């Protein structure tokens, strides 16, 4: 979804470059990673993805609060999901 959104904001040259990098296996890996990362950075893919993650997480919390389950069990799941959301890569 993030890539699709990025492609809508991308210039033709960026789209062509992405398609070329994704369809070809004859590139230097480091060059390919650097080029694709630069295109993604220019298109703010990371920010868009982070926004989507937060949106889905907040929606999940609403669904969790609506469940007819003992609150103690919900707290365990909420703490676990908080750890997942705040982990570092």
mmCIF file with all atom_site columns, C-alpha atoms in Angstrom:
data_model
loop_
_atom_site.group_PDB
_atom_site.id
_atom_site.type_symbol
_atom_site.label_atom_id
_atom_site.label_alt_id
_atom_site.label_comp_id
_atom_site.label_asym_id
_atom_site.label_entity_id
_atom_site.label_seq_id
_atom_site.pdbx_PDB_ins_code
_atom_site.Cartn_x
_atom_site.Cartn_y
_atom_site.Cartn_z
_atom_site.occupancy
_atom_site.B_iso_or_equiv
_atom_site.pdbx_formal_charge
_atom_site.auth_seq_id
_atom_site.auth_comp_id
_atom_site.auth_asym_id
_atom_site.auth_atom_id
_atom_site.pdbx_PDB_model_num
ATOM 1  C CA . UNK A 1 1  ? 0.000   0.000   0.000   1.00 0.00 ? 1  UNK A CA 1
ATOM 2  C CA . UNK A 1 2  ? 2.839   2.383   0.836   1.00 0.00 ? 2  UNK A CA 1
ATOM 3  C CA . UNK A 1 3  ? 4.547   1.591   -2.444  1.00 0.00 ? 3  UNK A CA 1
ATOM 4  C CA . UNK A 1 4  ? 1.325   2.130   -4.374  1.00 0.00 ? 4  UNK A CA 1
ATOM 5  C CA . UNK A 1 5  ? 0.851   5.495   -2.713  1.00 0.00 ? 5  UNK A CA 1
ATOM 6  C CA . UNK A 1 6  ? 4.454   6.423   -3.363  1.00 0.00 ? 6  UNK A CA 1
ATOM 7  C CA . UNK A 1 7  ? 4.075   5.519   -7.020  1.00 0.00 ? 7  UNK A CA 1
ATOM 8  C CA . UNK A 1 8  ? 1.172   7.955   -7.316  1.00 0.00 ? 8  UNK A CA 1
ATOM 9  C CA . UNK A 1 9  ? 3.491   10.742  -6.169  1.00 0.00 ? 9  UNK A CA 1
ATOM 10 C CA . UNK A 1 10 ? 6.486   9.484   -8.106  1.00 0.00 ? 10 UNK A CA 1
ATOM 11 C CA . UNK A 1 11 ? 7.839   10.891  -11.296 1.00 0.00 ? 11 UNK A CA 1
ATOM 12 C CA . UNK A 1 12 ? 7.966   8.647   -14.346 1.00 0.00 ? 12 UNK A CA 1
ATOM 13 C CA . UNK A 1 13 ? 11.731  8.279   -14.048 1.00 0.00 ? 13 UNK A CA 1
ATOM 14 C CA . UNK A 1 14 ? 11.375  7.026   -10.472 1.00 0.00 ? 14 UNK A CA 1
ATOM 15 C CA . UNK A 1 15 ? 8.689   4.523   -11.452 1.00 0.00 ? 15 UNK A CA 1
ATOM 16 C CA . UNK A 1 16 ? 10.782  3.290   -14.354 1.00 0.00 ? 16 UNK A CA 1
ATOM 17 C CA . UNK A 1 17 ? 13.845  2.961   -12.121 1.00 0.00 ? 17 UNK A CA 1
ATOM 18 C CA . UNK A 1 18 ? 11.893  0.992   -9.498  1.00 0.00 ? 18 UNK A CA 1
ATOM 19 C CA . UNK A 1 19 ? 10.419  -1.310  -12.115 1.00 0.00 ? 19 UNK A CA 1
ATOM 20 C CA . UNK A 1 20 ? 13.879  -1.875  -13.583 1.00 0.00 ? 20 UNK A CA 1
ATOM 21 C CA . UNK A 1 21 ? 15.469  -2.607  -10.204 1.00 0.00 ? 21 UNK A CA 1
ATOM 22 C CA . UNK A 1 22 ? 12.645  -4.925  -9.122  1.00 0.00 ? 22 UNK A CA 1
ATOM 23 C CA . UNK A 1 23 ? 12.530  -6.875  -12.371 1.00 0.00 ? 23 UNK A CA 1
ATOM 24 C CA . UNK A 1 24 ? 16.251  -7.318  -12.931 1.00 0.00 ? 24 UNK A CA 1
ATOM 25 C CA . UNK A 1 25 ? 18.708  -9.602  -11.169 1.00 0.00 ? 25 UNK A CA 1
ATOM 26 C CA . UNK A 1 26 ? 21.818  -8.243  -12.865 1.00 0.00 ? 26 UNK A CA 1
ATOM 27 C CA . UNK A 1 27 ? 22.456  -5.299  -10.546 1.00 0.00 ? 27 UNK A CA 1
ATOM 28 C CA . UNK A 1 28 ? 25.092  -4.840  -7.908  1.00 0.00 ? 28 UNK A CA 1
ATOM 29 C CA . UNK A 1 29 ? 23.169  -5.430  -4.662  1.00 0.00 ? 29 UNK A CA 1
ATOM 30 C CA . UNK A 1 30 ? 24.644  -2.438  -2.861  1.00 0.00 ? 30 UNK A CA 1
ATOM 31 C CA . UNK A 1 31 ? 23.899  -0.144  -5.808  1.00 0.00 ? 31 UNK A CA 1
ATOM 32 C CA . UNK A 1 32 ? 20.338  -1.452  -6.057  1.00 0.00 ? 32 UNK A CA 1
ATOM 33 C CA . UNK A 1 33 ? 19.664  -1.026  -2.323  1.00 0.00 ? 33 UNK A CA 1
ATOM 34 C CA . UNK A 1 34 ? 21.101  2.484   -2.318  1.00 0.00 ? 34 UNK A CA 1
ATOM 35 C CA . UNK A 1 35 ? 19.131  3.561   -5.408  1.00 0.00 ? 35 UNK A CA 1
ATOM 36 C CA . UNK A 1 36 ? 15.811  2.133   -4.192  1.00 0.00 ? 36 UNK A CA 1
ATOM 37 C CA . UNK A 1 37 ? 16.340  3.587   -0.713  1.00 0.00 ? 37 UNK A CA 1
ATOM 38 C CA . UNK A 1 38 ? 17.002  7.027   -2.211  1.00 0.00 ? 38 UNK A CA 1
ATOM 39 C CA . UNK A 1 39 ? 13.823  6.855   -4.270  1.00 0.00 ? 39 UNK A CA 1
ATOM 40 C CA . UNK A 1 40 ? 11.804  5.749   -1.228  1.00 0.00 ? 40 UNK A CA 1
ATOM 41 C CA . UNK A 1 41 ? 13.327  8.524   0.879   1.00 0.00 ? 41 UNK A CA 1
ATOM 42 C CA . UNK A 1 42 ? 12.453  11.125  -1.773  1.00 0.00 ? 42 UNK A CA 1
ATOM 43 C CA . UNK A 1 43 ? 8.870   9.837   -1.842  1.00 0.00 ? 43 UNK A CA 1
ATOM 44 C CA . UNK A 1 44 ? 8.580   9.803   2.004   1.00 0.00 ? 44 UNK A CA 1
ATOM 45 C CA . UNK A 1 45 ? 7.650   6.110   2.011   1.00 0.00 ? 45 UNK A CA 1
ATOM 46 C CA . UNK A 1 46 ? 8.884   5.667   5.589   1.00 0.00 ? 46 UNK A CA 1
ATOM 47 C CA . UNK A 1 47 ? 6.679   8.482   6.903   1.00 0.00 ? 47 UNK A CA 1
ATOM 48 C CA . UNK A 1 48 ? 3.664   7.206   5.004   1.00 0.00 ? 48 UNK A CA 1
ATOM 49 C CA . UNK A 1 49 ? 4.248   3.657   6.244   1.00 0.00 ? 49 UNK A CA 1
ATOM 50 C CA . UNK A 1 50 ? 4.669   4.825   9.839   1.00 0.00 ? 50 UNK A CA 1
ATOM 51 C CA . UNK A 1 51 ? 1.413   6.733   9.572   1.00 0.00 ? 51 UNK A CA 1
ATOM 52 C CA . UNK A 1 52 ? -0.392  3.635   8.271   1.00 0.00 ? 52 UNK A CA 1
ATOM 53 C CA . UNK A 1 53 ? 1.078   1.464   11.026  1.00 0.00 ? 53 UNK A CA 1
ATOM 54 C CA . UNK A 1 54 ? -0.165  3.908   13.665  1.00 0.00 ? 54 UNK A CA 1
ATOM 55 C CA . UNK A 1 55 ? -3.593  4.082   12.057  1.00 0.00 ? 55 UNK A CA 1
ATOM 56 C CA . UNK A 1 56 ? -3.954  0.282   12.014  1.00 0.00 ? 56 UNK A CA 1
ATOM 57 C CA . UNK A 1 57 ? -2.631  0.028   15.572  1.00 0.00 ? 57 UNK A CA 1
ATOM 58 C CA . UNK A 1 58 ? -5.098  2.596   16.873  1.00 0.00 ? 58 UNK A CA 1
ATOM 59 C CA . UNK A 1 59 ? -7.956  0.840   15.071  1.00 0.00 ? 59 UNK A CA 1
ATOM 60 C CA . UNK A 1 60 ? -6.885  -2.449  16.650  1.00 0.00 ? 60 UNK A CA 1
ATOM 61 C CA . UNK A 1 61 ? -6.921  -0.856  20.098  1.00 0.00 ? 61 UNK A CA 1
ATOM 62 C CA . UNK A 1 62 ? -10.500 0.287   19.528  1.00 0.00 ? 62 UNK A CA 1
ATOM 63 C CA . UNK A 1 63 ? -11.513 -3.253  18.557  1.00 0.00 ? 63 UNK A CA 1
ATOM 64 C CA . UNK A 1 64 ? -9.661  -4.641  21.559  1.00 0.00 ? 64 UNK A CA 1
ATOM 65 C CA . UNK A 1 65 ? -11.488 -2.323  23.947  1.00 0.00 ? 65 UNK A CA 1
ATOM 66 C CA . UNK A 1 66 ? -14.826 -3.393  22.434  1.00 0.00 ? 66 UNK A CA 1
ATOM 67 C CA . UNK A 1 67 ? -14.191 -7.104  23.039  1.00 0.00 ? 67 UNK A CA 1
ATOM 68 C CA . UNK A 1 68 ? -16.286 -8.800  25.707  1.00 0.00 ? 68 UNK A CA 1
ATOM 69 C CA . UNK A 1 69 ? -13.286 -10.208 27.496  1.00 0.00 ? 69 UNK A CA 1
ATOM 70 C CA . UNK A 1 70 ? -12.032 -9.684  31.014  1.00 0.00 ? 70 UNK A CA 1
ATOM 71 C CA . UNK A 1 71 ? -10.028 -6.439  31.182  1.00 0.00 ? 71 UNK A CA 1
ATOM 72 C CA . UNK A 1 72 ? -7.066  -8.267  32.767  1.00 0.00 ? 72 UNK A CA 1
ATOM 73 C CA . UNK A 1 73 ? -6.678  -10.312 29.595  1.00 0.00 ? 73 UNK A CA 1
ATOM 74 C CA . UNK A 1 74 ? -6.939  -7.218  27.431  1.00 0.00 ? 74 UNK A CA 1
ATOM 75 C CA . UNK A 1 75 ? -4.187  -5.539  29.444  1.00 0.00 ? 75 UNK A CA 1
ATOM 76 C CA . UNK A 1 76 ? -1.820  -8.436  28.723  1.00 0.00 ? 76 UNK A CA 1
ATOM 77 C CA . UNK A 1 77 ? -2.447  -8.149  24.993  1.00 0.00 ? 77 UNK A CA 1
ATOM 78 C CA . UNK A 1 78 ? -2.182  -4.340  25.110  1.00 0.00 ? 78 UNK A CA 1
ATOM 79 C CA . UNK A 1 79 ? 1.205   -4.506  26.876  1.00 0.00 ? 79 UNK A CA 1
ATOM 80 C CA . UNK A 1 80 ? 2.477   -7.024  24.339  1.00 0.00 ? 80 UNK A CA 1
ATOM 81 C CA . UNK A 1 81 ? 1.278   -4.922  21.416  1.00 0.00 ? 81 UNK A CA 1
ATOM 82 C CA . UNK A 1 82 ? 2.903   -1.829  22.960  1.00 0.00 ? 82 UNK A CA 1
ATOM 83 C CA . UNK A 1 83 ? 6.217   -3.691  23.063  1.00 0.00 ? 83 UNK A CA 1
ATOM 84 C CA . UNK A 1 84 ? 5.838   -4.629  19.406  1.00 0.00 ? 84 UNK A CA 1
ATOM 85 C CA . UNK A 1 85 ? 5.025   -1.060  18.433  1.00 0.00 ? 85 UNK A CA 1
ATOM 86 C CA . UNK A 1 86 ? 7.982   0.377   20.308  1.00 0.00 ? 86 UNK A CA 1
ATOM 87 C CA . UNK A 1 87 ? 10.657  -2.091  19.260  1.00 0.00 ? 87 UNK A CA 1
ATOM 88 C CA . UNK A 1 88 ? 13.736  -0.903  17.453  1.00 0.00 ? 88 UNK A CA 1
ATOM 89 C CA . UNK A 1 89 ? 14.947  -2.394  14.202  1.00 0.00 ? 89 UNK A CA 1
#
